CSV table of C-alpha atoms and ligand atoms in Angstrom, one decimal:
chain,number,residue,atom,x,y,z
B,1,UNK,CA,19.0,-71.4,-247.4
B,2,UNK,CA,19.5,-68.6,-249.9
B,3,UNK,CA,22.6,-69.0,-252.0
B,4,UNK,CA,21.8,-66.4,-254.6
B,5,UNK,CA,20.3,-63.0,-253.7
B,6,UNK,CA,19.5,-60.1,-256.5
B,7,UNK,CA,19.2,-56.6,-255.5
B,8,UNK,CA,19.1,-53.2,-256.8
B,9,UNK,CA,22.8,-51.8,-257.3
B,10,UNK,CA,24.3,-50.3,-254.3
B,11,UNK,CA,25.1,-46.9,-253.4
B,12,UNK,CA,28.1,-45.8,-251.1
B,13,UNK,CA,26.8,-43.0,-248.7
B,14,UNK,CA,30.3,-42.1,-247.2
B,15,UNK,CA,33.6,-42.9,-249.1
B,16,UNK,CA,37.2,-41.3,-249.4
B,17,UNK,CA,38.5,-41.0,-253.1
B,18,UNK,CA,41.3,-38.9,-252.3
B,19,UNK,CA,43.1,-37.1,-255.3
B,20,UNK,CA,45.9,-37.3,-257.8
B,21,UNK,CA,47.6,-41.1,-257.7
B,22,UNK,CA,45.7,-42.4,-254.9
B,23,UNK,CA,42.2,-41.4,-256.7
B,24,UNK,CA,43.7,-42.9,-259.8
B,25,UNK,CA,44.3,-46.3,-257.8
B,26,UNK,CA,41.0,-46.5,-255.6
B,27,UNK,CA,38.0,-44.6,-257.8
B,28,UNK,CA,37.6,-47.5,-260.3
B,29,UNK,CA,37.0,-49.8,-257.4
B,30,UNK,CA,34.1,-47.6,-256.3
B,31,UNK,CA,33.0,-47.0,-259.7
B,32,UNK,CA,32.4,-50.4,-260.6
B,33,UNK,CA,30.7,-51.6,-257.6
B,34,UNK,CA,28.4,-48.7,-256.6
B,35,UNK,CA,26.1,-46.5,-258.8
B,36,UNK,CA,26.4,-43.2,-256.8
B,37,UNK,CA,28.8,-42.2,-253.9
B,38,UNK,CA,29.0,-39.3,-251.5
B,39,UNK,CA,32.7,-38.3,-251.5
B,40,UNK,CA,34.2,-36.8,-248.4
B,41,UNK,CA,35.8,-33.5,-249.1
B,42,UNK,CA,38.7,-34.0,-246.7
B,43,UNK,CA,41.4,-33.4,-249.1
B,44,UNK,CA,44.6,-31.5,-248.6
B,45,UNK,CA,43.3,-28.5,-249.2
B,46,UNK,CA,40.0,-29.4,-248.2
B,47,UNK,CA,37.0,-29.1,-250.9
B,48,UNK,CA,35.2,-26.1,-249.1
B,49,UNK,CA,33.6,-24.0,-252.0
B,50,UNK,CA,31.3,-25.0,-255.1
B,51,UNK,CA,34.0,-24.3,-257.5
B,52,UNK,CA,36.5,-26.4,-255.6
B,53,UNK,CA,33.7,-29.1,-255.6
B,54,UNK,CA,33.1,-28.8,-259.5
B,55,UNK,CA,36.9,-29.3,-259.9
B,56,UNK,CA,37.2,-32.1,-257.6
B,57,UNK,CA,34.2,-34.0,-259.3
B,58,UNK,CA,35.8,-33.4,-262.7
B,59,UNK,CA,39.1,-34.9,-261.6
B,60,UNK,CA,36.9,-38.1,-260.1
B,61,UNK,CA,35.2,-38.3,-263.4
B,62,UNK,CA,38.5,-38.4,-265.1
B,63,UNK,CA,39.7,-41.3,-262.9
B,64,UNK,CA,36.9,-43.8,-263.5
B,65,UNK,CA,36.6,-45.9,-266.3
B,66,UNK,CA,34.5,-44.7,-269.2
B,67,UNK,CA,32.6,-47.6,-269.1
B,68,UNK,CA,31.5,-47.0,-265.7
B,69,UNK,CA,28.0,-46.1,-264.7
B,70,UNK,CA,29.0,-44.1,-261.7
B,71,UNK,CA,27.7,-40.6,-260.1
B,72,UNK,CA,29.9,-38.8,-257.7
B,73,UNK,CA,27.8,-37.0,-255.4
B,74,UNK,CA,29.9,-33.9,-253.7
B,75,UNK,CA,30.2,-32.4,-250.3
B,76,UNK,CA,31.5,-29.1,-248.7
B,77,UNK,CA,33.6,-29.5,-246.0
B,78,UNK,CA,32.5,-27.3,-243.4
B,79,UNK,CA,35.0,-24.6,-241.5
B,80,UNK,CA,34.6,-21.6,-239.3
B,81,UNK,CA,34.3,-19.4,-242.1
B,82,UNK,CA,32.0,-21.3,-244.5
B,83,UNK,CA,29.9,-18.9,-246.5
B,84,UNK,CA,26.3,-19.9,-246.5
B,85,UNK,CA,25.6,-18.1,-249.8
B,86,UNK,CA,28.0,-20.1,-251.5
B,87,UNK,CA,26.5,-23.7,-250.0
B,88,UNK,CA,23.3,-22.7,-250.9
B,89,UNK,CA,24.4,-21.8,-254.3
B,90,UNK,CA,26.0,-25.2,-254.9
B,91,UNK,CA,22.9,-26.7,-253.8
B,92,UNK,CA,21.0,-24.9,-256.3
B,93,UNK,CA,23.3,-25.8,-259.0
B,94,UNK,CA,23.0,-29.8,-258.3
B,95,UNK,CA,26.8,-29.5,-257.0
B,96,UNK,CA,26.4,-30.2,-253.3
B,97,UNK,CA,24.6,-33.1,-252.1
B,98,UNK,CA,25.5,-32.6,-248.6
B,99,UNK,CA,27.6,-30.8,-246.1
B,100,UNK,CA,30.4,-32.4,-243.8
B,101,UNK,CA,31.1,-31.3,-240.2
B,102,UNK,CA,34.6,-32.5,-239.0
B,103,UNK,CA,35.3,-31.2,-235.6
B,104,UNK,CA,38.4,-29.7,-235.6
B,105,UNK,CA,41.4,-32.3,-235.5
B,106,UNK,CA,38.8,-35.1,-235.2
B,107,UNK,CA,40.6,-37.4,-237.8
B,108,UNK,CA,42.4,-37.3,-241.0
B,109,UNK,CA,42.8,-34.0,-242.5
B,110,UNK,CA,40.2,-32.4,-240.2
B,111,UNK,CA,42.7,-29.5,-239.3
B,112,UNK,CA,40.5,-26.8,-240.9
B,113,UNK,CA,37.3,-28.3,-239.4
B,114,UNK,CA,35.0,-26.7,-237.2
B,115,UNK,CA,36.1,-25.3,-233.6
B,116,UNK,CA,32.6,-24.5,-232.3
B,117,UNK,CA,29.3,-25.6,-234.0
B,118,UNK,CA,27.3,-22.9,-232.0
B,119,UNK,CA,29.0,-20.3,-234.2
B,120,UNK,CA,27.8,-21.7,-237.4
B,121,UNK,CA,24.0,-21.6,-236.6
B,122,UNK,CA,23.6,-19.0,-239.7
B,123,UNK,CA,25.0,-21.8,-242.0
B,124,UNK,CA,22.6,-24.4,-240.6
B,125,UNK,CA,19.9,-22.4,-241.2
B,126,UNK,CA,20.9,-21.9,-244.7
B,127,UNK,CA,20.9,-25.7,-245.1
B,128,UNK,CA,17.6,-26.1,-243.6
B,129,UNK,CA,16.3,-23.8,-246.1
B,130,UNK,CA,18.2,-25.3,-249.2
B,131,UNK,CA,17.3,-29.0,-248.0
B,132,UNK,CA,21.0,-29.8,-247.6
B,133,UNK,CA,21.7,-32.6,-245.3
B,134,UNK,CA,24.6,-32.4,-242.6
B,135,UNK,CA,26.8,-35.5,-242.3
B,136,UNK,CA,28.4,-35.5,-238.9
B,137,UNK,CA,31.7,-37.2,-237.8
B,138,UNK,CA,30.6,-37.5,-234.2
B,139,UNK,CA,33.6,-37.3,-231.9
B,140,UNK,CA,34.6,-34.8,-229.4
B,141,UNK,CA,38.0,-33.6,-229.9
B,142,UNK,CA,39.7,-32.6,-226.3
B,143,UNK,CA,42.6,-34.6,-225.9
B,144,UNK,CA,42.1,-35.5,-222.3
B,145,UNK,CA,38.6,-37.6,-223.5
B,146,UNK,CA,39.3,-41.3,-223.8
B,147,UNK,CA,39.2,-42.4,-227.3
B,148,UNK,CA,36.6,-45.0,-226.8
B,149,UNK,CA,34.2,-42.4,-225.2
B,150,UNK,CA,34.2,-39.3,-228.0
B,151,UNK,CA,31.4,-40.6,-229.9
B,152,UNK,CA,29.2,-40.9,-226.7
B,153,UNK,CA,30.4,-37.5,-225.5
B,154,UNK,CA,29.8,-36.1,-228.8
B,155,UNK,CA,26.1,-37.2,-228.9
B,156,UNK,CA,25.5,-35.7,-225.5
B,157,UNK,CA,27.6,-32.4,-225.6
B,158,UNK,CA,26.9,-31.4,-229.4
B,159,UNK,CA,24.9,-33.5,-231.6
B,160,UNK,CA,21.6,-33.4,-229.4
B,161,UNK,CA,21.5,-29.6,-229.2
B,162,UNK,CA,22.1,-29.1,-232.9
B,163,UNK,CA,19.6,-31.5,-233.7
B,164,UNK,CA,17.2,-29.7,-231.3
B,165,UNK,CA,18.3,-26.1,-232.3
B,166,UNK,CA,17.6,-26.8,-236.1
B,167,UNK,CA,14.1,-28.8,-236.4
B,168,UNK,CA,14.6,-28.6,-240.3
B,169,UNK,CA,18.0,-29.9,-240.5
B,170,UNK,CA,18.5,-33.3,-242.1
B,171,UNK,CA,21.6,-35.1,-240.3
B,172,UNK,CA,23.4,-38.3,-240.7
B,173,UNK,CA,25.5,-39.3,-237.9
B,174,UNK,CA,28.3,-40.9,-240.0
B,175,UNK,CA,29.9,-44.6,-239.5
B,176,UNK,CA,28.4,-45.1,-235.8
B,177,UNK,CA,30.3,-47.4,-233.6
B,178,UNK,CA,28.4,-47.6,-230.4
B,179,UNK,CA,25.3,-48.8,-228.9
B,180,UNK,CA,24.5,-45.2,-227.7
B,181,UNK,CA,24.7,-43.8,-231.3
B,182,UNK,CA,22.4,-46.4,-232.5
B,183,UNK,CA,19.9,-45.9,-229.6
B,184,UNK,CA,20.3,-42.2,-230.0
B,185,UNK,CA,19.3,-42.4,-233.9
B,186,UNK,CA,16.6,-44.8,-233.1
B,187,UNK,CA,14.8,-42.3,-230.6
B,188,UNK,CA,15.9,-39.3,-232.6
B,189,UNK,CA,13.2,-37.4,-235.2
B,190,UNK,CA,12.9,-39.0,-238.6
B,191,UNK,CA,15.3,-36.6,-240.4
B,192,UNK,CA,18.2,-38.1,-238.4
B,193,UNK,CA,19.9,-41.0,-239.9
B,194,UNK,CA,23.2,-42.8,-239.6
B,195,UNK,CA,25.7,-45.0,-241.8
B,196,UNK,CA,27.3,-48.1,-240.7
B,197,UNK,CA,30.9,-49.4,-242.1
B,198,UNK,CA,31.2,-52.9,-242.9
B,199,UNK,CA,34.2,-52.9,-240.6
B,200,UNK,CA,32.4,-51.9,-237.8
B,201,UNK,CA,29.9,-54.7,-238.0
B,202,UNK,CA,32.7,-57.5,-237.8
B,203,UNK,CA,35.4,-56.0,-235.7
B,204,UNK,CA,35.5,-54.8,-232.0
B,205,UNK,CA,38.2,-53.0,-230.3
B,206,UNK,CA,39.8,-56.4,-228.9
B,207,UNK,CA,40.5,-57.6,-232.8
B,208,UNK,CA,42.8,-54.3,-233.4
B,209,UNK,CA,45.4,-56.0,-230.7
B,210,UNK,CA,44.5,-59.7,-231.7
B,211,UNK,CA,48.1,-61.4,-231.5
B,212,UNK,CA,49.6,-57.9,-231.8
B,213,UNK,CA,48.9,-54.5,-233.0
B,214,UNK,CA,47.0,-54.5,-236.3
B,215,UNK,CA,47.3,-51.0,-237.9
B,216,UNK,CA,45.1,-51.7,-240.7
B,217,UNK,CA,42.3,-52.1,-238.5
B,218,UNK,CA,42.8,-48.7,-237.1
B,219,UNK,CA,40.1,-46.1,-237.9
B,220,UNK,CA,38.2,-43.2,-236.6
B,221,UNK,CA,35.8,-43.4,-234.7
B,222,UNK,CA,37.8,-46.6,-233.5
B,223,UNK,CA,36.0,-49.9,-233.1
B,224,UNK,CA,34.3,-50.3,-229.8
B,225,UNK,CA,32.9,-53.2,-227.7
B,226,UNK,CA,31.7,-56.3,-228.6
B,227,UNK,CA,28.2,-55.1,-227.1
B,228,UNK,CA,28.5,-52.2,-229.4
B,229,UNK,CA,29.4,-54.2,-232.5
B,230,UNK,CA,26.0,-56.5,-231.6
B,231,UNK,CA,24.0,-53.3,-231.3
B,232,UNK,CA,25.3,-52.0,-234.9
B,233,UNK,CA,24.5,-55.4,-236.2
B,234,UNK,CA,20.8,-55.3,-234.6
B,235,UNK,CA,19.9,-51.7,-236.3
B,236,UNK,CA,21.7,-52.3,-239.6
B,237,UNK,CA,20.0,-55.7,-240.1
B,238,UNK,CA,16.5,-54.4,-238.4
B,239,UNK,CA,15.2,-52.9,-241.9
B,240,UNK,CA,14.6,-49.4,-240.0
B,241,UNK,CA,15.1,-47.0,-243.0
B,242,UNK,CA,17.3,-44.6,-240.8
B,243,UNK,CA,20.3,-46.8,-241.2
B,244,UNK,CA,22.1,-47.1,-244.4
B,245,UNK,CA,25.4,-48.1,-246.2
B,246,UNK,CA,28.4,-46.1,-245.9
B,247,UNK,CA,31.6,-48.0,-246.5
B,248,UNK,CA,34.2,-45.0,-245.0
B,249,UNK,CA,36.5,-46.6,-247.3
B,250,UNK,CA,39.5,-44.6,-246.5
B,251,UNK,CA,43.0,-45.7,-248.3
B,252,UNK,CA,46.4,-44.8,-246.8
B,253,UNK,CA,49.5,-46.0,-248.3
B,254,UNK,CA,51.0,-49.0,-246.6
B,255,UNK,CA,53.9,-46.8,-245.0
B,256,UNK,CA,51.5,-44.5,-243.6
B,257,UNK,CA,49.5,-47.3,-242.0
B,258,UNK,CA,52.8,-49.5,-240.9
B,259,UNK,CA,54.9,-46.9,-239.0
B,260,UNK,CA,55.2,-45.2,-235.7
B,261,UNK,CA,52.2,-43.0,-235.8
B,262,UNK,CA,49.9,-45.0,-238.3
B,263,UNK,CA,47.1,-43.0,-240.1
B,264,UNK,CA,43.5,-43.9,-239.2
B,265,UNK,CA,41.4,-45.5,-242.0
B,266,UNK,CA,40.3,-48.7,-243.5
B,267,UNK,CA,40.3,-49.6,-247.3
B,268,UNK,CA,37.3,-51.8,-247.7
B,269,UNK,CA,35.6,-50.9,-251.0
B,270,UNK,CA,37.1,-54.2,-252.7
B,271,UNK,CA,35.0,-56.4,-250.3
B,272,UNK,CA,32.4,-54.2,-248.7
B,273,UNK,CA,29.2,-55.5,-250.5
B,274,UNK,CA,30.6,-59.0,-249.9
B,275,UNK,CA,31.1,-58.2,-246.1
B,276,UNK,CA,27.7,-56.8,-245.9
B,277,UNK,CA,26.2,-59.7,-247.2
B,278,UNK,CA,27.8,-62.0,-244.9
B,279,UNK,CA,26.7,-59.9,-242.0
B,280,UNK,CA,23.1,-60.1,-243.1
B,281,UNK,CA,23.3,-63.6,-243.8
B,282,UNK,CA,24.8,-64.7,-240.2
B,283,UNK,CA,21.8,-62.3,-238.8
B,284,UNK,CA,19.3,-64.3,-241.0
B,285,UNK,CA,18.2,-60.8,-242.6
B,286,UNK,CA,19.5,-61.4,-246.2
B,287,UNK,CA,15.7,-60.3,-247.2
B,288,UNK,CA,16.8,-56.9,-245.9
B,289,UNK,CA,20.0,-56.5,-247.2
B,290,UNK,CA,18.5,-54.6,-250.3
B,291,UNK,CA,16.7,-51.9,-248.0
B,292,UNK,CA,20.0,-51.2,-246.1
B,293,UNK,CA,22.3,-51.3,-249.1
B,294,UNK,CA,20.2,-49.7,-252.1
B,295,UNK,CA,16.9,-48.1,-250.8
B,296,UNK,CA,17.1,-46.3,-247.4
B,297,UNK,CA,19.9,-44.0,-248.6
B,298,UNK,CA,18.2,-42.8,-251.9
B,299,UNK,CA,15.3,-42.4,-249.5
B,300,UNK,CA,16.9,-40.1,-247.2
B,301,UNK,CA,18.6,-38.3,-249.8
B,302,UNK,CA,15.5,-37.9,-251.8
B,303,UNK,CA,16.9,-39.6,-255.1
B,304,UNK,CA,15.4,-42.4,-256.9
B,305,UNK,CA,16.7,-46.1,-256.3
B,306,UNK,CA,18.8,-47.3,-258.7
B,307,UNK,CA,17.3,-49.8,-261.4
B,308,UNK,CA,20.4,-51.5,-262.1
B,309,UNK,CA,20.4,-55.2,-260.2
B,310,UNK,CA,23.4,-57.2,-258.9
B,311,UNK,CA,23.4,-60.7,-258.1
B,312,UNK,CA,25.2,-62.0,-255.0
B,313,UNK,CA,26.2,-65.4,-254.8
B,314,UNK,CA,27.1,-67.7,-251.8
B,315,UNK,CA,30.7,-68.5,-252.6
B,316,UNK,CA,34.3,-68.6,-251.0
B,317,UNK,CA,36.7,-66.3,-252.6
B,318,UNK,CA,39.9,-65.1,-251.3
B,319,UNK,CA,40.5,-61.9,-249.2
B,320,UNK,CA,40.8,-59.0,-251.7
B,321,UNK,CA,44.3,-57.9,-252.9
B,322,UNK,CA,46.1,-54.8,-252.1
B,323,UNK,CA,45.6,-51.8,-254.6
B,324,UNK,CA,48.2,-49.5,-256.0
B,325,UNK,CA,52.0,-49.4,-256.2
B,326,UNK,CA,54.4,-47.7,-254.3
B,327,UNK,CA,53.3,-44.6,-252.2
B,328,UNK,CA,50.0,-45.8,-253.1
B,329,UNK,CA,49.9,-49.4,-252.4
B,330,UNK,CA,46.9,-50.0,-249.8
B,331,UNK,CA,46.2,-52.9,-248.0
B,332,UNK,CA,42.7,-54.2,-248.1
B,333,UNK,CA,39.9,-55.1,-245.6
B,334,UNK,CA,39.2,-57.7,-244.6
B,335,UNK,CA,42.3,-59.9,-244.7
B,336,UNK,CA,40.4,-63.2,-244.3
B,337,UNK,CA,38.5,-65.1,-246.9
B,338,UNK,CA,35.0,-64.1,-248.3
B,339,UNK,CA,31.7,-66.1,-248.1
B,340,UNK,CA,29.9,-64.0,-250.6
B,341,UNK,CA,30.7,-62.9,-254.2
B,342,UNK,CA,29.2,-60.3,-256.6
B,343,UNK,CA,28.2,-62.3,-259.8
B,344,UNK,CA,30.0,-60.4,-263.0
B,345,UNK,CA,27.2,-58.9,-265.0
B,346,UNK,CA,26.2,-61.0,-268.0
N,401,DOR,O1,39.4,-43.6,-240.0
N,401,DOR,C1,39.3,-42.4,-240.7
N,401,DOR,N1,39.9,-42.4,-241.7
N,401,DOR,N2,38.3,-41.9,-240.2
N,401,DOR,C2,38.0,-40.7,-240.8
N,401,DOR,O2,37.2,-40.0,-240.2
N,401,DOR,C3,38.5,-40.0,-242.0
N,401,DOR,C4,39.4,-41.0,-242.4
N,401,DOR,C5,40.4,-40.8,-243.7
N,401,DOR,O3,40.1,-39.7,-244.4
N,401,DOR,O4,41.4,-41.4,-243.6
N,402,ZN,ZN1,35.0,-41.0,-243.4
């Protein structure tokens, strides 16, 4: 039995760091665990231009400890009015690493998102030329669609057409939650990849209602059936280079979660690497954890893997603690003890 594992320091290819007091509360956790992170642009107002991304990157740098060896990788929030020339300029200046597609009203702070991807062909063409990956929140948003079917319908109604119309577009289907999404990415061209969160590997939709309504397990896309969770574990631990780590850690203050209309988002950054290690351990795939956490992402993004290593040790430790205070107090996932811990650097 492996009790100790050394891997390259992971990157987080999908995280929400927020702004202001929440940024100050959560950014140090990401920066001390991950070498790089793809930072989501769904602020209020969203990060839509190169200039806004430069300013946000400065606020992130100011919020992380001076000793942290951490690089935030910035994304642009696509709207119906995105200027393709600004995206290309932002990519050429090394400001944008990727571009995020939120279908309008799909999730938190997505009101300015895209109403019809067919109208953005010029933008996608510019991204193909610039080599800028498109990161996709893959849910249809028609209110009549069952929340558990939104990802599957998005693949059939939107995603597949997008992939086919833009043969040079590199694309990540973010935080996949269904067997259908796992199978779609497996069968898609090499340029299509997916991130998988820790929580979607350990909870299913029944867990959200276990013993009562559990708002801290509510996120979008919502957790699906057990057979979906099993399919996600299978592809995550398969070693297939198309699948890589993205926590989708998404902090909301306790009041915004524990109320009549609770916000979507699970704050998992404090235990994400440990939970992934537990999942890979349970699947007998610890030897593939490094590929998922530290190699497949850089390969997709055409960046070098990190040289620094971390050591994971099999050791019980308590559930991660809440972070922040007052309106920025955030409950952490999971609420159960952890089976692995990251050994502090010597
Ligand atoms: O649960 C979610 N929370 N899903 C998202 O797509 C956005 C995120 C957030 O920003 O809170
Ligand atoms: Zn997200």
